[in-house]
JSON list of C-alpha atoms and ligand atoms in Angstrom, two decimals:
[
{"chain": "A", "resi": 8, "resn": "MET", "atom": "CA", "xyz": [141.38, 110.68, 107.89]},
{"chain": "A", "resi": 9, "resn": "SER", "atom": "CA", "xyz": [138.48, 111.81, 109.81]},
{"chain": "A", "resi": 10, "resn": "GLU", "atom": "CA", "xyz": [136.97, 110.19, 113.18]},
{"chain": "A", "resi": 11, "resn": "ASN", "atom": "CA", "xyz": [133.90, 109.27, 111.28]},
{"chain": "A", "resi": 12, "resn": "ASN", "atom": "CA", "xyz": [135.63, 107.52, 108.97]},
{"chain": "A", "resi": 13, "resn": "LYS", "atom": "CA", "xyz": [137.53, 105.51, 111.35]},
{"chain": "A", "resi": 14, "resn": "SER", "atom": "CA", "xyz": [134.70, 104.26, 113.10]},
{"chain": "A", "resi": 15, "resn": "GLU", "atom": "CA", "xyz": [133.35, 102.72, 110.12]},
{"chain": "A", "resi": 16, "resn": "LEU", "atom": "CA", "xyz": [135.74, 100.74, 108.86]},
{"chain": "A", "resi": 17, "resn": "LYS", "atom": "CA", "xyz": [136.22, 98.74, 112.20]},
{"chain": "A", "resi": 18, "resn": "ILE", "atom": "CA", "xyz": [133.07, 96.14, 110.99]},
{"chain": "A", "resi": 19, "resn": "LYS", "atom": "CA", "xyz": [135.18, 93.72, 107.94]},
{"chain": "A", "resi": 20, "resn": "ALA", "atom": "CA", "xyz": [133.96, 93.81, 104.63]},
{"chain": "A", "resi": 21, "resn": "ILE", "atom": "CA", "xyz": [131.58, 90.54, 104.19]},
{"chain": "A", "resi": 22, "resn": "GLU", "atom": "CA", "xyz": [131.47, 88.22, 101.41]},
{"chain": "A", "resi": 23, "resn": "ASN", "atom": "CA", "xyz": [127.89, 87.43, 100.64]},
{"chain": "A", "resi": 24, "resn": "GLY", "atom": "CA", "xyz": [124.80, 88.93, 102.90]},
{"chain": "A", "resi": 25, "resn": "THR", "atom": "CA", "xyz": [122.92, 91.72, 103.63]},
{"chain": "A", "resi": 26, "resn": "VAL", "atom": "CA", "xyz": [124.39, 95.50, 105.47]},
{"chain": "A", "resi": 27, "resn": "ILE", "atom": "CA", "xyz": [121.98, 97.41, 107.34]},
{"chain": "A", "resi": 28, "resn": "ASP", "atom": "CA", "xyz": [123.82, 100.34, 107.54]},
{"chain": "A", "resi": 29, "resn": "HIS", "atom": "CA", "xyz": [121.60, 104.55, 109.11]},
{"chain": "A", "resi": 30, "resn": "ILE", "atom": "CA", "xyz": [119.96, 101.84, 111.78]},
{"chain": "A", "resi": 31, "resn": "THR", "atom": "CA", "xyz": [118.96, 104.37, 114.44]},
{"chain": "A", "resi": 32, "resn": "ALA", "atom": "CA", "xyz": [121.09, 104.91, 117.19]},
{"chain": "A", "resi": 33, "resn": "ASN", "atom": "CA", "xyz": [120.43, 101.46, 119.66]},
{"chain": "A", "resi": 34, "resn": "LYS", "atom": "CA", "xyz": [118.21, 99.85, 118.24]},
{"chain": "A", "resi": 35, "resn": "THR", "atom": "CA", "xyz": [119.50, 97.29, 116.34]},
{"chain": "A", "resi": 36, "resn": "LEU", "atom": "CA", "xyz": [118.26, 94.47, 119.00]},
{"chain": "A", "resi": 37, "resn": "HIS", "atom": "CA", "xyz": [114.82, 95.84, 118.66]},
{"chain": "A", "resi": 38, "resn": "ILE", "atom": "CA", "xyz": [115.73, 94.14, 114.52]},
{"chain": "A", "resi": 39, "resn": "LEU", "atom": "CA", "xyz": [117.09, 91.14, 115.94]},
{"chain": "A", "resi": 40, "resn": "LYS", "atom": "CA", "xyz": [113.87, 90.77, 117.64]},
{"chain": "A", "resi": 41, "resn": "ILE", "atom": "CA", "xyz": [111.66, 91.85, 115.00]},
{"chain": "A", "resi": 42, "resn": "LEU", "atom": "CA", "xyz": [113.30, 90.07, 112.53]},
{"chain": "A", "resi": 43, "resn": "ASN", "atom": "CA", "xyz": [113.49, 86.33, 115.02]},
{"chain": "A", "resi": 44, "resn": "LEU", "atom": "CA", "xyz": [116.49, 84.74, 112.50]},
{"chain": "A", "resi": 45, "resn": "PRO", "atom": "CA", "xyz": [116.77, 81.18, 113.90]},
{"chain": "A", "resi": 46, "resn": "ASP", "atom": "CA", "xyz": [120.08, 80.19, 115.59]},
{"chain": "A", "resi": 47, "resn": "LYS", "atom": "CA", "xyz": [122.28, 78.94, 112.58]},
{"chain": "A", "resi": 48, "resn": "GLU", "atom": "CA", "xyz": [121.69, 82.33, 111.33]},
{"chain": "A", "resi": 49, "resn": "ILE", "atom": "CA", "xyz": [122.12, 84.80, 114.63]},
{"chain": "A", "resi": 50, "resn": "ARG", "atom": "CA", "xyz": [125.72, 83.33, 114.56]},
{"chain": "A", "resi": 51, "resn": "ASN", "atom": "CA", "xyz": [127.22, 85.16, 110.99]},
{"chain": "A", "resi": 52, "resn": "VAL", "atom": "CA", "xyz": [125.24, 88.41, 112.41]},
{"chain": "A", "resi": 53, "resn": "THR", "atom": "CA", "xyz": [128.03, 90.91, 113.40]},
{"chain": "A", "resi": 54, "resn": "VAL", "atom": "CA", "xyz": [126.76, 94.23, 114.98]},
{"chain": "A", "resi": 55, "resn": "ALA", "atom": "CA", "xyz": [128.27, 97.92, 115.59]},
{"chain": "A", "resi": 56, "resn": "MET", "atom": "CA", "xyz": [126.34, 99.67, 117.82]},
{"chain": "A", "resi": 57, "resn": "ASN", "atom": "CA", "xyz": [126.63, 103.63, 118.35]},
{"chain": "A", "resi": 58, "resn": "VAL", "atom": "CA", "xyz": [128.86, 104.58, 115.70]},
{"chain": "A", "resi": 59, "resn": "SER", "atom": "CA", "xyz": [129.99, 108.39, 114.38]},
{"chain": "A", "resi": 60, "resn": "SER", "atom": "CA", "xyz": [127.65, 108.97, 111.52]},
{"chain": "A", "resi": 61, "resn": "LYS", "atom": "CA", "xyz": [127.88, 112.40, 109.48]},
{"chain": "A", "resi": 62, "resn": "GLU", "atom": "CA", "xyz": [124.05, 112.61, 108.84]},
{"chain": "A", "resi": 63, "resn": "MET", "atom": "CA", "xyz": [123.16, 110.69, 111.73]},
{"chain": "A", "resi": 64, "resn": "GLY", "atom": "CA", "xyz": [125.46, 112.26, 114.63]},
{"chain": "A", "resi": 65, "resn": "ARG", "atom": "CA", "xyz": [124.93, 108.29, 115.89]},
{"chain": "A", "resi": 66, "resn": "LYS", "atom": "CA", "xyz": [123.74, 105.43, 114.41]},
{"chain": "A", "resi": 67, "resn": "ASP", "atom": "CA", "xyz": [124.40, 101.09, 114.50]},
{"chain": "A", "resi": 68, "resn": "ILE", "atom": "CA", "xyz": [125.47, 98.75, 111.70]},
{"chain": "A", "resi": 69, "resn": "LEU", "atom": "CA", "xyz": [123.59, 95.45, 110.83]},
{"chain": "A", "resi": 70, "resn": "LYS", "atom": "CA", "xyz": [125.65, 92.59, 109.23]},
{"chain": "A", "resi": 71, "resn": "ILE", "atom": "CA", "xyz": [123.85, 89.32, 108.01]},
{"chain": "A", "resi": 72, "resn": "GLU", "atom": "CA", "xyz": [125.98, 86.78, 106.22]},
{"chain": "A", "resi": 73, "resn": "ASN", "atom": "CA", "xyz": [125.00, 84.88, 103.64]},
{"chain": "A", "resi": 74, "resn": "ARG", "atom": "CA", "xyz": [121.43, 85.70, 104.07]},
{"chain": "A", "resi": 75, "resn": "GLU", "atom": "CA", "xyz": [119.89, 88.62, 102.02]},
{"chain": "A", "resi": 76, "resn": "LEU", "atom": "CA", "xyz": [116.87, 89.47, 103.29]},
{"chain": "A", "resi": 77, "resn": "ASP", "atom": "CA", "xyz": [113.44, 89.87, 101.72]},
{"chain": "A", "resi": 78, "resn": "HIS", "atom": "CA", "xyz": [110.49, 92.50, 100.94]},
{"chain": "A", "resi": 79, "resn": "GLU", "atom": "CA", "xyz": [108.32, 92.07, 104.16]},
{"chain": "A", "resi": 80, "resn": "GLU", "atom": "CA", "xyz": [111.77, 91.46, 106.24]},
{"chain": "A", "resi": 81, "resn": "LEU", "atom": "CA", "xyz": [112.98, 95.07, 105.01]},
{"chain": "A", "resi": 82, "resn": "ASN", "atom": "CA", "xyz": [109.47, 96.59, 105.93]},
{"chain": "A", "resi": 83, "resn": "GLN", "atom": "CA", "xyz": [110.04, 95.00, 109.37]},
{"chain": "A", "resi": 84, "resn": "VAL", "atom": "CA", "xyz": [113.24, 96.91, 110.03]},
{"chain": "A", "resi": 85, "resn": "ALA", "atom": "CA", "xyz": [111.57, 100.33, 108.71]},
{"chain": "A", "resi": 86, "resn": "LEU", "atom": "CA", "xyz": [109.71, 100.18, 111.41]},
{"chain": "A", "resi": 87, "resn": "ILE", "atom": "CA", "xyz": [112.32, 100.72, 113.62]},
{"chain": "A", "resi": 88, "resn": "ALA", "atom": "CA", "xyz": [114.41, 102.49, 111.60]},
{"chain": "A", "resi": 89, "resn": "PRO", "atom": "CA", "xyz": [113.05, 104.68, 108.81]},
{"chain": "A", "resi": 90, "resn": "LYS", "atom": "CA", "xyz": [116.70, 105.85, 107.72]},
{"chain": "A", "resi": 91, "resn": "ALA", "atom": "CA", "xyz": [118.14, 102.71, 107.19]},
{"chain": "A", "resi": 92, "resn": "THR", "atom": "CA", "xyz": [119.47, 102.18, 103.78]},
{"chain": "A", "resi": 93, "resn": "ILE", "atom": "CA", "xyz": [120.26, 98.05, 102.80]},
{"chain": "A", "resi": 94, "resn": "ASN", "atom": "CA", "xyz": [123.39, 96.60, 100.85]},
{"chain": "A", "resi": 95, "resn": "ILE", "atom": "CA", "xyz": [123.00, 93.54, 99.22]},
{"chain": "A", "resi": 96, "resn": "ILE", "atom": "CA", "xyz": [126.42, 91.90, 99.46]},
{"chain": "A", "resi": 97, "resn": "ARG", "atom": "CA", "xyz": [127.49, 89.39, 96.53]},
{"chain": "A", "resi": 98, "resn": "ASP", "atom": "CA", "xyz": [131.20, 87.90, 96.01]},
{"chain": "A", "resi": 99, "resn": "TYR", "atom": "CA", "xyz": [132.25, 91.09, 98.40]},
{"chain": "A", "resi": 100, "resn": "LYS", "atom": "CA", "xyz": [130.45, 92.96, 95.82]},
{"chain": "A", "resi": 101, "resn": "LEU", "atom": "CA", "xyz": [128.04, 95.56, 96.94]},
{"chain": "A", "resi": 102, "resn": "VAL", "atom": "CA", "xyz": [124.79, 94.29, 93.99]},
{"chain": "A", "resi": 103, "resn": "LYS", "atom": "CA", "xyz": [121.71, 96.26, 95.74]},
{"chain": "A", "resi": 104, "resn": "LYS", "atom": "CA", "xyz": [122.32, 100.06, 97.23]},
{"chain": "A", "resi": 105, "resn": "ASP", "atom": "CA", "xyz": [118.53, 100.44, 98.40]},
{"chain": "A", "resi": 106, "resn": "LYS", "atom": "CA", "xyz": [116.73, 103.58, 101.03]},
{"chain": "A", "resi": 107, "resn": "ILE", "atom": "CA", "xyz": [114.17, 100.96, 102.69]},
{"chain": "A", "resi": 108, "resn": "VAL", "atom": "CA", "xyz": [110.20, 102.60, 102.31]},
{"chain": "A", "resi": 109, "resn": "LEU", "atom": "CA", "xyz": [107.96, 101.70, 104.92]},
{"chain": "A", "resi": 110, "resn": "PRO", "atom": "CA", "xyz": [104.52, 100.72, 103.58]},
{"chain": "A", "resi": 111, "resn": "GLU", "atom": "CA", "xyz": [101.60, 102.26, 104.36]},
{"chain": "A", "resi": 112, "resn": "LYS", "atom": "CA", "xyz": [99.71, 99.54, 105.64]},
{"chain": "A", "resi": 113, "resn": "ILE", "atom": "CA", "xyz": [101.68, 96.61, 108.43]},
{"chain": "A", "resi": 114, "resn": "THR", "atom": "CA", "xyz": [99.60, 94.03, 109.40]},
{"chain": "A", "resi": 115, "resn": "SER", "atom": "CA", "xyz": [100.99, 91.98, 112.30]},
{"chain": "A", "resi": 116, "resn": "ILE", "atom": "CA", "xyz": [104.02, 92.58, 113.83]},
{"chain": "A", "resi": 117, "resn": "ILE", "atom": "CA", "xyz": [102.89, 94.96, 116.43]},
{"chain": "A", "resi": 118, "resn": "LYS", "atom": "CA", "xyz": [99.96, 95.21, 118.78]},
{"chain": "A", "resi": 119, "resn": "CYS", "atom": "CA", "xyz": [97.79, 97.85, 118.80]},
{"chain": "A", "resi": 120, "resn": "THR", "atom": "CA", "xyz": [98.27, 99.46, 122.71]},
{"chain": "A", "resi": 121, "resn": "ASN", "atom": "CA", "xyz": [94.20, 100.54, 123.07]},
{"chain": "A", "resi": 122, "resn": "PRO", "atom": "CA", "xyz": [93.71, 97.10, 125.19]},
{"chain": "A", "resi": 123, "resn": "LYS", "atom": "CA", "xyz": [89.81, 97.24, 124.72]},
{"chain": "A", "resi": 124, "resn": "CYS", "atom": "CA", "xyz": [91.03, 97.23, 120.62]},
{"chain": "A", "resi": 125, "resn": "ILE", "atom": "CA", "xyz": [89.49, 94.32, 118.61]},
{"chain": "A", "resi": 126, "resn": "THR", "atom": "CA", "xyz": [92.30, 92.72, 118.04]},
{"chain": "A", "resi": 127, "resn": "ASN", "atom": "CA", "xyz": [93.18, 92.26, 121.46]},
{"chain": "A", "resi": 128, "resn": "TYR", "atom": "CA", "xyz": [90.47, 90.55, 121.87]},
{"chain": "A", "resi": 129, "resn": "GLU", "atom": "CA", "xyz": [91.08, 87.23, 123.70]},
{"chain": "A", "resi": 130, "resn": "ASN", "atom": "CA", "xyz": [89.06, 84.85, 122.30]},
{"chain": "A", "resi": 131, "resn": "GLU", "atom": "CA", "xyz": [88.17, 85.65, 119.30]},
{"chain": "A", "resi": 132, "resn": "PRO", "atom": "CA", "xyz": [91.73, 88.07, 118.08]},
{"chain": "A", "resi": 133, "resn": "ILE", "atom": "CA", "xyz": [92.03, 89.31, 115.10]},
{"chain": "A", "resi": 134, "resn": "THR", "atom": "CA", "xyz": [95.07, 89.98, 112.88]},
{"chain": "A", "resi": 135, "resn": "PRO", "atom": "CA", "xyz": [95.90, 94.04, 113.63]},
{"chain": "A", "resi": 136, "resn": "ILE", "atom": "CA", "xyz": [96.49, 96.37, 110.92]},
{"chain": "A", "resi": 137, "resn": "PHE", "atom": "CA", "xyz": [98.04, 100.30, 111.05]},
{"chain": "A", "resi": 138, "resn": "LYS", "atom": "CA", "xyz": [97.98, 102.31, 108.57]},
{"chain": "A", "resi": 139, "resn": "VAL", "atom": "CA", "xyz": [101.27, 103.93, 108.64]},
{"chain": "A", "resi": 140, "resn": "VAL", "atom": "CA", "xyz": [100.76, 108.31, 109.27]},
{"chain": "A", "resi": 141, "resn": "ASN", "atom": "CA", "xyz": [104.43, 108.83, 109.52]},
{"chain": "A", "resi": 142, "resn": "ASP", "atom": "CA", "xyz": [107.22, 107.03, 108.62]},
{"chain": "A", "resi": 143, "resn": "CYS", "atom": "CA", "xyz": [109.93, 109.00, 110.87]},
{"chain": "A", "resi": 144, "resn": "PRO", "atom": "CA", "xyz": [109.69, 108.95, 113.22]},
{"chain": "A", "resi": 145, "resn": "THR", "atom": "CA", "xyz": [107.20, 105.93, 112.52]},
{"chain": "A", "resi": 146, "resn": "VAL", "atom": "CA", "xyz": [103.41, 106.42, 113.50]},
{"chain": "A", "resi": 147, "resn": "VAL", "atom": "CA", "xyz": [101.04, 104.21, 113.06]},
{"chain": "A", "resi": 148, "resn": "ARG", "atom": "CA", "xyz": [97.36, 104.10, 113.11]},
{"chain": "A", "resi": 149, "resn": "CYS", "atom": "CA", "xyz": [95.26, 101.02, 113.75]},
{"chain": "A", "resi": 150, "resn": "HIS", "atom": "CA", "xyz": [92.90, 100.38, 111.30]},
{"chain": "A", "resi": 151, "resn": "TYR", "atom": "CA", "xyz": [90.01, 99.46, 113.99]},
{"chain": "A", "resi": 152, "resn": "CYS", "atom": "CA", "xyz": [90.36, 101.48, 116.86]},
{"chain": "A", "resi": 153, "resn": "GLU", "atom": "CA", "xyz": [92.24, 104.11, 115.61]},
{"chain": "A", "resi": 154, "resn": "LYS", "atom": "CA", "xyz": [94.54, 104.28, 118.54]},
{"chain": "A", "resi": 155, "resn": "LEU", "atom": "CA", "xyz": [97.76, 105.77, 116.97]},
{"chain": "A", "resi": 156, "resn": "ILE", "atom": "CA", "xyz": [101.49, 104.06, 117.97]},
{"chain": "A", "resi": 157, "resn": "LYS", "atom": "CA", "xyz": [104.22, 106.14, 118.58]},
{"chain": "A", "resi": 158, "resn": "THR", "atom": "CA", "xyz": [107.70, 104.95, 117.65]},
{"chain": "A", "resi": 159, "resn": "GLU", "atom": "CA", "xyz": [108.16, 105.06, 121.94]},
{"chain": "A", "resi": 160, "resn": "ASP", "atom": "CA", "xyz": [105.36, 102.15, 121.80]},
{"chain": "A", "resi": 161, "resn": "ILE", "atom": "CA", "xyz": [106.73, 100.65, 118.79]},
{"chain": "A", "resi": 162, "resn": "ASP", "atom": "CA", "xyz": [109.94, 100.49, 120.98]},
{"chain": "A", "resi": 163, "resn": "LYS", "atom": "CA", "xyz": [109.01, 99.29, 123.66]},
{"chain": "A", "resi": 164, "resn": "GLN", "atom": "CA", "xyz": [107.31, 96.00, 121.97]},
{"chain": "A", "resi": 165, "resn": "PHE", "atom": "CA", "xyz": [110.80, 94.96, 120.88]},
{"chain": "A", "resi": 166, "resn": "GLU", "atom": "CA", "xyz": [112.52, 95.64, 124.32]},
{"chain": "B", "resi": 14, "resn": "ZN", "atom": "ZN1", "xyz": [93.70, 99.07, 117.65]}
]
């Protein structure tokens, strides 16, 4: 057995829930921040960070027991980990496997980095809207001021 397989086996199978695989290495904590799971669900989270991966070199794996992430939540994951794959597990069986896809448009979740942008006005802030211009690495453009926001800028907002 190769080294790669060994490290992937370290994580035990779950009965029910969501497994997010192929997360960009060391980005799991950003994802947990973005998902903002309640305490009782955080207790069901298992994380494997910086494990070896054939396709990616290094990757993270995140398991959330007894919780199936919905569409909107998966979109948020895509923002941080564009190569992630989602596995929905029921009764130890894989019932759904999907690549996550970043939507064309993102609202809220992240902030525009231009301090003069209308979405950052203190008195009447407007909900930020971004158009996705590149999905891997993630680059989005603010709908209002056209500022480009790159993956590093997005990461910074979840550190
Ligand atoms: Zn803006």
